[in-house]
mmCIF file of C-alpha atoms in Angstrom:
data_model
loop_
_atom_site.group_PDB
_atom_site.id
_atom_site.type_symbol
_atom_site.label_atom_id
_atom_site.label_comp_id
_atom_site.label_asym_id
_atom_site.label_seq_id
_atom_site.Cartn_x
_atom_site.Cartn_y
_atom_site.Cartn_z
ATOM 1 C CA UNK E 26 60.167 -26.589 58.251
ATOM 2 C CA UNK E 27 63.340 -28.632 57.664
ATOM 3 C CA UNK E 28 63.869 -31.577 57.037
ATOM 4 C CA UNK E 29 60.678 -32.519 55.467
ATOM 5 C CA UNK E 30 61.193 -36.664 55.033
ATOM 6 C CA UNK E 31 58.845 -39.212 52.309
ATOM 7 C CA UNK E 32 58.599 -42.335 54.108
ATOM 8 C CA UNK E 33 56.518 -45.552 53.631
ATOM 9 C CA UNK E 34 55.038 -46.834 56.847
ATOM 10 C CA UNK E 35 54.845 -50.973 57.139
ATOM 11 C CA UNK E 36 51.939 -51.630 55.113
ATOM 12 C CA UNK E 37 52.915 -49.077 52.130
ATOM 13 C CA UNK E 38 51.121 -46.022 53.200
ATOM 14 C CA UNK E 39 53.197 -42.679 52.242
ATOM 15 C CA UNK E 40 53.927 -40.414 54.916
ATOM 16 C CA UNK E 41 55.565 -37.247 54.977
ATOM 17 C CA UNK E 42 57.298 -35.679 58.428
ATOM 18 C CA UNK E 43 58.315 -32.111 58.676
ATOM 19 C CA UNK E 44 61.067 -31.049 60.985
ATOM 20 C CA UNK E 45 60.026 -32.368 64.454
ATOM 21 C CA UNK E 46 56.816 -33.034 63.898
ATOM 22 C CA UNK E 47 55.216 -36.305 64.037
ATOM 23 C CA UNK E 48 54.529 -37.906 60.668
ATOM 24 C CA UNK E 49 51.018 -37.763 58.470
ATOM 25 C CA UNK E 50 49.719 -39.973 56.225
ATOM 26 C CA UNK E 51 49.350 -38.367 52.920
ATOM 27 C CA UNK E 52 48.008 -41.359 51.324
ATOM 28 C CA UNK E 53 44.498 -43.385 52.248
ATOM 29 C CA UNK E 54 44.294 -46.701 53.773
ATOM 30 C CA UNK E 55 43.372 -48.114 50.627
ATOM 31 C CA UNK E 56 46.447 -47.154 48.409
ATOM 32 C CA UNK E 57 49.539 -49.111 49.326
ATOM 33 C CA UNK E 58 52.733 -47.480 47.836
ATOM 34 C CA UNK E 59 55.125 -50.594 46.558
ATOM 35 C CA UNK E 60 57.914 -48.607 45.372
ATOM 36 C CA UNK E 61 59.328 -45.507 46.098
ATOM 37 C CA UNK E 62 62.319 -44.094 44.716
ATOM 38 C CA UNK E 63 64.062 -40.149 44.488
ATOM 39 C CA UNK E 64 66.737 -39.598 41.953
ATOM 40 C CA UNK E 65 69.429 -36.572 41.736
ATOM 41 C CA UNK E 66 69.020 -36.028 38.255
ATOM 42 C CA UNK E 67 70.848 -32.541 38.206
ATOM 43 C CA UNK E 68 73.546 -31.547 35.726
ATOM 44 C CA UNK E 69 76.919 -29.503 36.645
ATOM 45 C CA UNK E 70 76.158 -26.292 37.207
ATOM 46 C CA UNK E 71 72.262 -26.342 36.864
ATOM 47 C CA UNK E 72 68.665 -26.059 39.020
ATOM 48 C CA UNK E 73 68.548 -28.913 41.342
ATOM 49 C CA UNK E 74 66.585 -31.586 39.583
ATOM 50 C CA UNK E 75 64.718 -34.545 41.737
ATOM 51 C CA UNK E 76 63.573 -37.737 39.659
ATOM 52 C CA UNK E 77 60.341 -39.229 41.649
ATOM 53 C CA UNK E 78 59.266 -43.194 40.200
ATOM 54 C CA UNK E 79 56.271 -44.411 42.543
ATOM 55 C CA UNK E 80 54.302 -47.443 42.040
ATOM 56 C CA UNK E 81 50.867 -48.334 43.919
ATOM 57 C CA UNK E 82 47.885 -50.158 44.049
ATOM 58 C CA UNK E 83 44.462 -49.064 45.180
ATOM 59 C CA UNK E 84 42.198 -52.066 46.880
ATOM 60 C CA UNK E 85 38.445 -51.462 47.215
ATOM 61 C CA UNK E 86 36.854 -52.808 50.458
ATOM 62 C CA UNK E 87 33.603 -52.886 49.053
ATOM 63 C CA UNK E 88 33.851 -53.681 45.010
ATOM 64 C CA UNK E 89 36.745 -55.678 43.669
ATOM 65 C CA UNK E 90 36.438 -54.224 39.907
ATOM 66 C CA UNK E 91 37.697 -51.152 41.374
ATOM 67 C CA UNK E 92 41.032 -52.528 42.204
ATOM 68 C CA UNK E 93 44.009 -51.099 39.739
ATOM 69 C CA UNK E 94 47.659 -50.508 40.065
ATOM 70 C CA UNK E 95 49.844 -47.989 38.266
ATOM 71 C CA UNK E 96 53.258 -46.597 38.047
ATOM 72 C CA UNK E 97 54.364 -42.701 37.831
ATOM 73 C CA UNK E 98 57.557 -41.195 37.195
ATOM 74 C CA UNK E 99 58.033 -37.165 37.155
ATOM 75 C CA UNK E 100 61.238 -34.627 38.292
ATOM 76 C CA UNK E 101 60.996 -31.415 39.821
ATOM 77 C CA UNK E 102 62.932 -28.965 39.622
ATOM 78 C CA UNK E 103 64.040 -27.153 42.848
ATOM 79 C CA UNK E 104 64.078 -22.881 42.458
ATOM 80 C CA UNK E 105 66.902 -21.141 43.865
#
């Protein structure tokens, strides 16, 4: 389904939408999504290449020593 849209909701949960359907959380409750960022990182004349750099936290409710946050960066590469 086109389009198919990332989005983060007000209190940093990711969501993804496709076409005209209504958007779903794809992350729990407990993760909260700070930064979210897609980069065209493709070269003249090459694959399509998306850069993805996501930061987030995960909160316990029940044990605080399992609180951590972390960053991730990847790219995809679209097939055509």
């Amino acid at each position: 389904l086109n389009p198919v849209v990332f989005s983060l909701d007000n209190n940093g949960r990711l969501t993804l939408t496709e076409g005209i359907n209504a958007a779903k959380f794809i992350t729990s409750p407990q993760i909260k999504v700070t930064n979210l960022v897609f980069s065209n990182l493709t070269a003249d004349g090459s694959h399509s290449n998306i850069g993805i750099n996501l930061d987030f936290a995960f909160a316990s409710n029940t044990n605080s020593g399992f609180n951590f946050s972390s960053s991730l960066q990847t790219a995809v590469s679209l097939r055509q």
